[in-house]
CSV table of C-alpha atoms in Angstrom, one decimal:
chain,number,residue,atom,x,y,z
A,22,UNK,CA,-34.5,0.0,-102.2
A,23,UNK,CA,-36.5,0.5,-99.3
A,24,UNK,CA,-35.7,3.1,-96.3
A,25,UNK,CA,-36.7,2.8,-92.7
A,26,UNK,CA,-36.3,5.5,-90.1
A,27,UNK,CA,-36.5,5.2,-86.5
A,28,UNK,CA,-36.8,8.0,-83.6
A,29,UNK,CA,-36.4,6.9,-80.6
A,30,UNK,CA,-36.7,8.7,-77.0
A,31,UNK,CA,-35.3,7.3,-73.7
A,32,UNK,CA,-35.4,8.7,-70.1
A,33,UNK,CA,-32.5,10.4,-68.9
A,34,UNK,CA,-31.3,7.3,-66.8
A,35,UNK,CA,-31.9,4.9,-70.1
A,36,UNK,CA,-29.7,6.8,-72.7
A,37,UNK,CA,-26.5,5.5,-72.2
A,38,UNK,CA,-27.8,1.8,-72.2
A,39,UNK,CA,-30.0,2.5,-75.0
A,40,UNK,CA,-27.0,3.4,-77.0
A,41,UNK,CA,-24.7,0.7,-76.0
A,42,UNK,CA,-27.8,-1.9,-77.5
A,43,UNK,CA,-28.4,0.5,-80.8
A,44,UNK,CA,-24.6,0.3,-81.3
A,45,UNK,CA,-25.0,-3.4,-80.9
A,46,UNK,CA,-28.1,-4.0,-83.2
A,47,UNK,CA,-26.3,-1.9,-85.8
A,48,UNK,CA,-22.6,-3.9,-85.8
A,49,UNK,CA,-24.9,-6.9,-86.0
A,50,UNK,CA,-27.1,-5.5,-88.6
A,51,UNK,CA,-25.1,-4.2,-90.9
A,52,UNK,CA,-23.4,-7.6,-91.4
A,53,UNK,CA,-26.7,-9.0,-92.9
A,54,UNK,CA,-27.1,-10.1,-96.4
A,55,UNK,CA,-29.7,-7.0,-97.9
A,56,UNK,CA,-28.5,-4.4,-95.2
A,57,UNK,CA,-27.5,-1.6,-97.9
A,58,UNK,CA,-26.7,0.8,-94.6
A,59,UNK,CA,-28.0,1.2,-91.0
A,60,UNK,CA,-26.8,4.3,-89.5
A,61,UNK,CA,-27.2,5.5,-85.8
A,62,UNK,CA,-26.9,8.9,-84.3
A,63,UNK,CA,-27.4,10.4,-81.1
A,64,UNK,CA,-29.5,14.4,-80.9
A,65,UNK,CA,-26.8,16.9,-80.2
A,66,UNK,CA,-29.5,19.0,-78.9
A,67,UNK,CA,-31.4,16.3,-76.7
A,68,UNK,CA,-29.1,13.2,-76.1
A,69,UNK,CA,-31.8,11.2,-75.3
A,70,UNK,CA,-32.7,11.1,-78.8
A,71,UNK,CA,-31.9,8.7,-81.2
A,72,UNK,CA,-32.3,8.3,-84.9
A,73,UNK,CA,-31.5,5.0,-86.5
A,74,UNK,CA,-31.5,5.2,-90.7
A,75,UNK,CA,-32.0,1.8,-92.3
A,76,UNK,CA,-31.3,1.1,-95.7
A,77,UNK,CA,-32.0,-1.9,-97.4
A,78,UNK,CA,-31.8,-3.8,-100.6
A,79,UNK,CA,-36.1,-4.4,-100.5
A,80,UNK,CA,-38.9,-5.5,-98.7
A,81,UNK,CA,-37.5,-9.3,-98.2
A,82,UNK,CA,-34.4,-7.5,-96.6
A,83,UNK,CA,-36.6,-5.9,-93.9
A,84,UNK,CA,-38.6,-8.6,-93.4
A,85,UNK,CA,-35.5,-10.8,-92.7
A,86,UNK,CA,-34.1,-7.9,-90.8
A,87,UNK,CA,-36.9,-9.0,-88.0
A,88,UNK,CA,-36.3,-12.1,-88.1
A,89,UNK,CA,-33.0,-12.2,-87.1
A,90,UNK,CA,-32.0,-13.5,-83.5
A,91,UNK,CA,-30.1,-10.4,-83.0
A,92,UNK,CA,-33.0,-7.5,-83.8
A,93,UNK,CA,-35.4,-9.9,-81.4
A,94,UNK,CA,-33.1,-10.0,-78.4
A,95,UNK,CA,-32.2,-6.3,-78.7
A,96,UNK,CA,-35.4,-4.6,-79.9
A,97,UNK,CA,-38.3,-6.9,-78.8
A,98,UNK,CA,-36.8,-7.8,-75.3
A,99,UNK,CA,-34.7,-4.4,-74.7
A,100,UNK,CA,-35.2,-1.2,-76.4
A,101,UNK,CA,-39.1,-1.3,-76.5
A,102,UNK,CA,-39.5,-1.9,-73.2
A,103,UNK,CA,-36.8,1.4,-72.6
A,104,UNK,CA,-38.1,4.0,-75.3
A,105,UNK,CA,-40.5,6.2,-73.6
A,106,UNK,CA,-41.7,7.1,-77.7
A,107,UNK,CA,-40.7,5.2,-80.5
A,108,UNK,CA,-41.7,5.9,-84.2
A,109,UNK,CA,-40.8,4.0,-87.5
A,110,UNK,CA,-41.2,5.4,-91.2
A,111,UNK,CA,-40.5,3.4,-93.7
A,112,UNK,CA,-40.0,5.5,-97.4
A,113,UNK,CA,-39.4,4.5,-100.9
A,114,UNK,CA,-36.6,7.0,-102.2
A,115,UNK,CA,-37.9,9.5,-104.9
A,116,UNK,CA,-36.6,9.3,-108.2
């Protein structure tokens, strides 16, 4: 299993379109063959904080996870450009 984590921040005016397209990349994703769980939630102290928490089945899961028409049109092309920061951690669970 393989677990990716993903912080992003938008600007004030961004937010509200920045969760419309995570709730959108995460119907899509979670319909994918490998996609254990992909979870998003919005800061109740800053709401222009997200957190996205990815699970998947391995490595070839992610991997296809990018590939997908879906994750290109939404991350690539949308919220990159929007996030004012953006971090990614991807973590093995702990036994």
């Amino acid at each position: 299993m393989l677990i990716q984590s993903v912080r992003l921040t938008f600007a004030p005016e961004n937010a509200d379109k920045g969760e419309s397209t995570l709730r959108e990349l995460r119907d899509a994703s979670r319909k994918e063959e490998g996609v254990n769980s992909y979870d998003v939630a919005r800061s109740k102290d800053n709401p222009n904080v997200f957190v996205v928490w990815e699970v998947y089945r391995d490595g070839a899961a992610l991997q296809s996870h990018m590939a997908t028409e879906h994750f290109q049109r939404l991350v690539m092309s949308v919220l990159r450009s929007m996030a004012s920061d953006l971090s990614i951690e991807v973590a093995l669970p702990i036994d």
